[in-house]
XYZ file of N, CA and C in Angstrom:
183
model
N 0.832 -1.163 0.000
C 0.000 0.000 0.000
C 0.891 1.247 0.000
N 0.781 2.082 -0.985
C 1.595 3.297 -1.039
C 1.223 4.253 0.097
N 2.208 4.965 0.570
C 1.977 5.961 1.609
C 2.566 7.289 1.161
N 2.307 8.316 1.923
C 2.886 9.619 1.609
C 4.402 9.565 1.705
N 4.931 8.726 2.575
C 6.387 8.611 2.702
C 7.020 8.039 1.438
N 6.275 7.185 0.725
C 6.799 6.609 -0.524
C 7.056 7.678 -1.577
N 6.350 8.787 -1.480
C 6.480 9.854 -2.481
C 7.700 10.732 -2.238
N 8.342 10.606 -1.077
C 9.515 11.427 -0.777
C 10.722 10.943 -1.563
N 11.485 11.865 -2.094
C 12.731 11.500 -2.761
C 13.848 11.500 -1.719
N 14.917 10.773 -2.002
C 16.052 10.704 -1.086
C 16.606 12.105 -0.859
N 16.853 12.436 0.390
C 17.381 13.736 0.732
C 16.320 14.776 1.052
N 15.057 14.412 0.902
C 13.974 15.350 1.196
C 13.851 15.554 2.702
N 13.612 16.791 3.106
C 13.435 17.108 4.522
C 11.963 16.950 4.897
N 11.732 16.422 6.073
C 10.378 16.185 6.554
C 10.299 16.668 7.999
N 9.390 17.604 8.269
C 9.216 18.126 9.622
C 8.183 17.250 10.341
N 8.538 16.756 11.516
C 7.706 15.850 12.296
C 7.320 16.517 13.615
N 6.037 16.428 13.968
C 5.553 16.881 15.270
C 5.088 15.647 16.035
N 5.417 15.564 17.313
C 5.030 14.414 18.119
C 4.964 14.822 19.586
N 4.281 14.008 20.372
C 4.209 14.231 21.806
C 5.146 13.268 22.524
N 5.830 13.770 23.530
C 6.651 12.940 24.404
C 6.473 13.479 25.813
N 6.017 12.617 26.718
C 5.712 13.029 28.089
C 4.754 14.222 28.105
N 3.750 14.156 27.248
C 2.727 15.208 27.143
C 3.275 16.560 26.707
N 4.432 16.583 26.102
C 5.030 17.816 25.580
C 5.090 17.697 24.061
N 4.553 18.708 23.375
C 4.615 18.720 21.918
C 6.039 19.039 21.481
N 6.613 18.157 20.693
C 7.976 18.340 20.224
C 7.970 18.381 18.705
N 9.076 18.851 18.142
C 9.212 18.975 16.702
C 10.652 18.636 16.334
N 10.800 17.940 15.231
C 12.132 17.646 14.717
C 12.060 17.570 13.200
N 13.198 17.546 12.570
C 13.261 17.417 11.121
C 14.041 16.157 10.776
N 13.490 15.370 9.877
C 14.132 14.153 9.395
C 14.495 14.335 7.936
N 15.548 13.665 7.521
C 15.942 13.659 6.118
C 15.810 12.239 5.599
N 15.038 12.064 4.531
C 14.819 10.724 3.993
C 16.091 10.206 3.321
N 16.244 8.910 3.385
C 17.398 8.244 2.770
C 16.895 7.049 1.975
N 17.588 6.685 0.919
C 17.160 5.500 0.160
C 17.412 4.241 0.982
N 16.679 3.169 0.711
C 16.935 1.924 1.443
C 18.317 1.383 1.083
N 18.905 0.599 1.978
C 20.203 -0.002 1.660
C 20.088 -0.868 0.404
N 21.179 -1.022 -0.358
C 21.104 -1.790 -1.609
C 20.732 -3.256 -1.411
N 20.885 -3.785 -0.197
C 20.549 -5.195 0.020
C 19.107 -5.375 0.514
N 18.294 -4.327 0.409
C 16.912 -4.388 0.855
C 16.011 -4.795 -0.317
N 15.108 -5.724 -0.042
C 14.156 -6.176 -1.064
C 12.839 -6.521 -0.389
N 11.750 -6.558 -1.153
C 10.470 -6.979 -0.623
C 9.689 -7.658 -1.721
N 8.774 -8.504 -1.309
C 7.908 -9.222 -2.233
C 6.485 -8.729 -2.049
N 5.753 -8.659 -3.143
C 4.354 -8.276 -3.094
C 3.558 -9.259 -3.944
N 2.395 -9.661 -3.451
C 1.509 -10.509 -4.230
C 0.645 -9.629 -5.123
N 0.608 -9.957 -6.393
C -0.244 -9.226 -7.328
C -1.679 -9.703 -7.151
N -2.571 -8.769 -6.913
C -3.980 -9.118 -6.728
C -4.625 -9.568 -8.037
N -4.154 -9.039 -9.159
C -4.773 -9.338 -10.444
C -3.909 -10.276 -11.297
N -3.208 -11.213 -10.636
C -2.326 -12.139 -11.350
C -3.143 -13.081 -12.236
N -2.605 -13.368 -13.420
C -3.295 -14.293 -14.315
C -2.954 -15.741 -13.912
N -3.549 -16.691 -14.594
C -3.397 -18.110 -14.246
C -1.951 -18.597 -14.378
N -1.214 -18.084 -15.351
C 0.186 -18.486 -15.530
C 1.002 -18.060 -14.307
N 0.817 -16.858 -13.872
C 1.541 -16.353 -12.697
C 1.118 -17.123 -11.456
N -0.169 -17.380 -11.297
C -0.650 -18.136 -10.140
C -0.070 -19.541 -10.118
N 0.029 -20.188 -11.272
C 0.600 -21.535 -11.340
C 2.076 -21.508 -10.953
N 2.820 -20.526 -11.420
C 4.229 -20.396 -11.048
C 4.371 -20.145 -9.548
N 3.499 -19.305 -9.010
C 3.531 -19.024 -7.571
C 3.286 -20.287 -6.762
N 2.269 -21.041 -7.145
C 1.970 -22.293 -6.429
C 3.139 -23.258 -6.505
N 3.752 -23.391 -7.671
C 4.886 -24.303 -7.843
C 6.059 -23.868 -6.982
N 6.295 -22.578 -6.908
C 7.412 -22.056 -6.102
C 7.155 -22.281 -4.608
N 5.927 -22.017 -4.171
C 5.615 -22.154 -2.747
C 5.557 -23.614 -2.312
N 5.228 -24.525 -3.227
C 5.148 -25.940 -2.870
C 6.475 -26.650 -2.957
N 7.490 -26.004 -3.514
C 8.797 -26.645 -3.685
C 9.520 -26.815 -2.372
C-alpha cells in the first residue's frame, strides 16, 4: 500500500511533530534511500493463471 512517505525522494526534509511526556515536540528528518541489500515481495492481486501456477509451484517446492 503506497503511503505519503513513498512519495519522498532521497534527501527530502520532513518536519515531524510528536508528543513525548505530554510535551509537543518537533524535529526534522531527512529521507534516505533503502540499503542496496533491501528487497520486498508483493503478491499481485490481479495475477493471471500463468503467474498463479508459477507461484503455487514455487511455494510448494
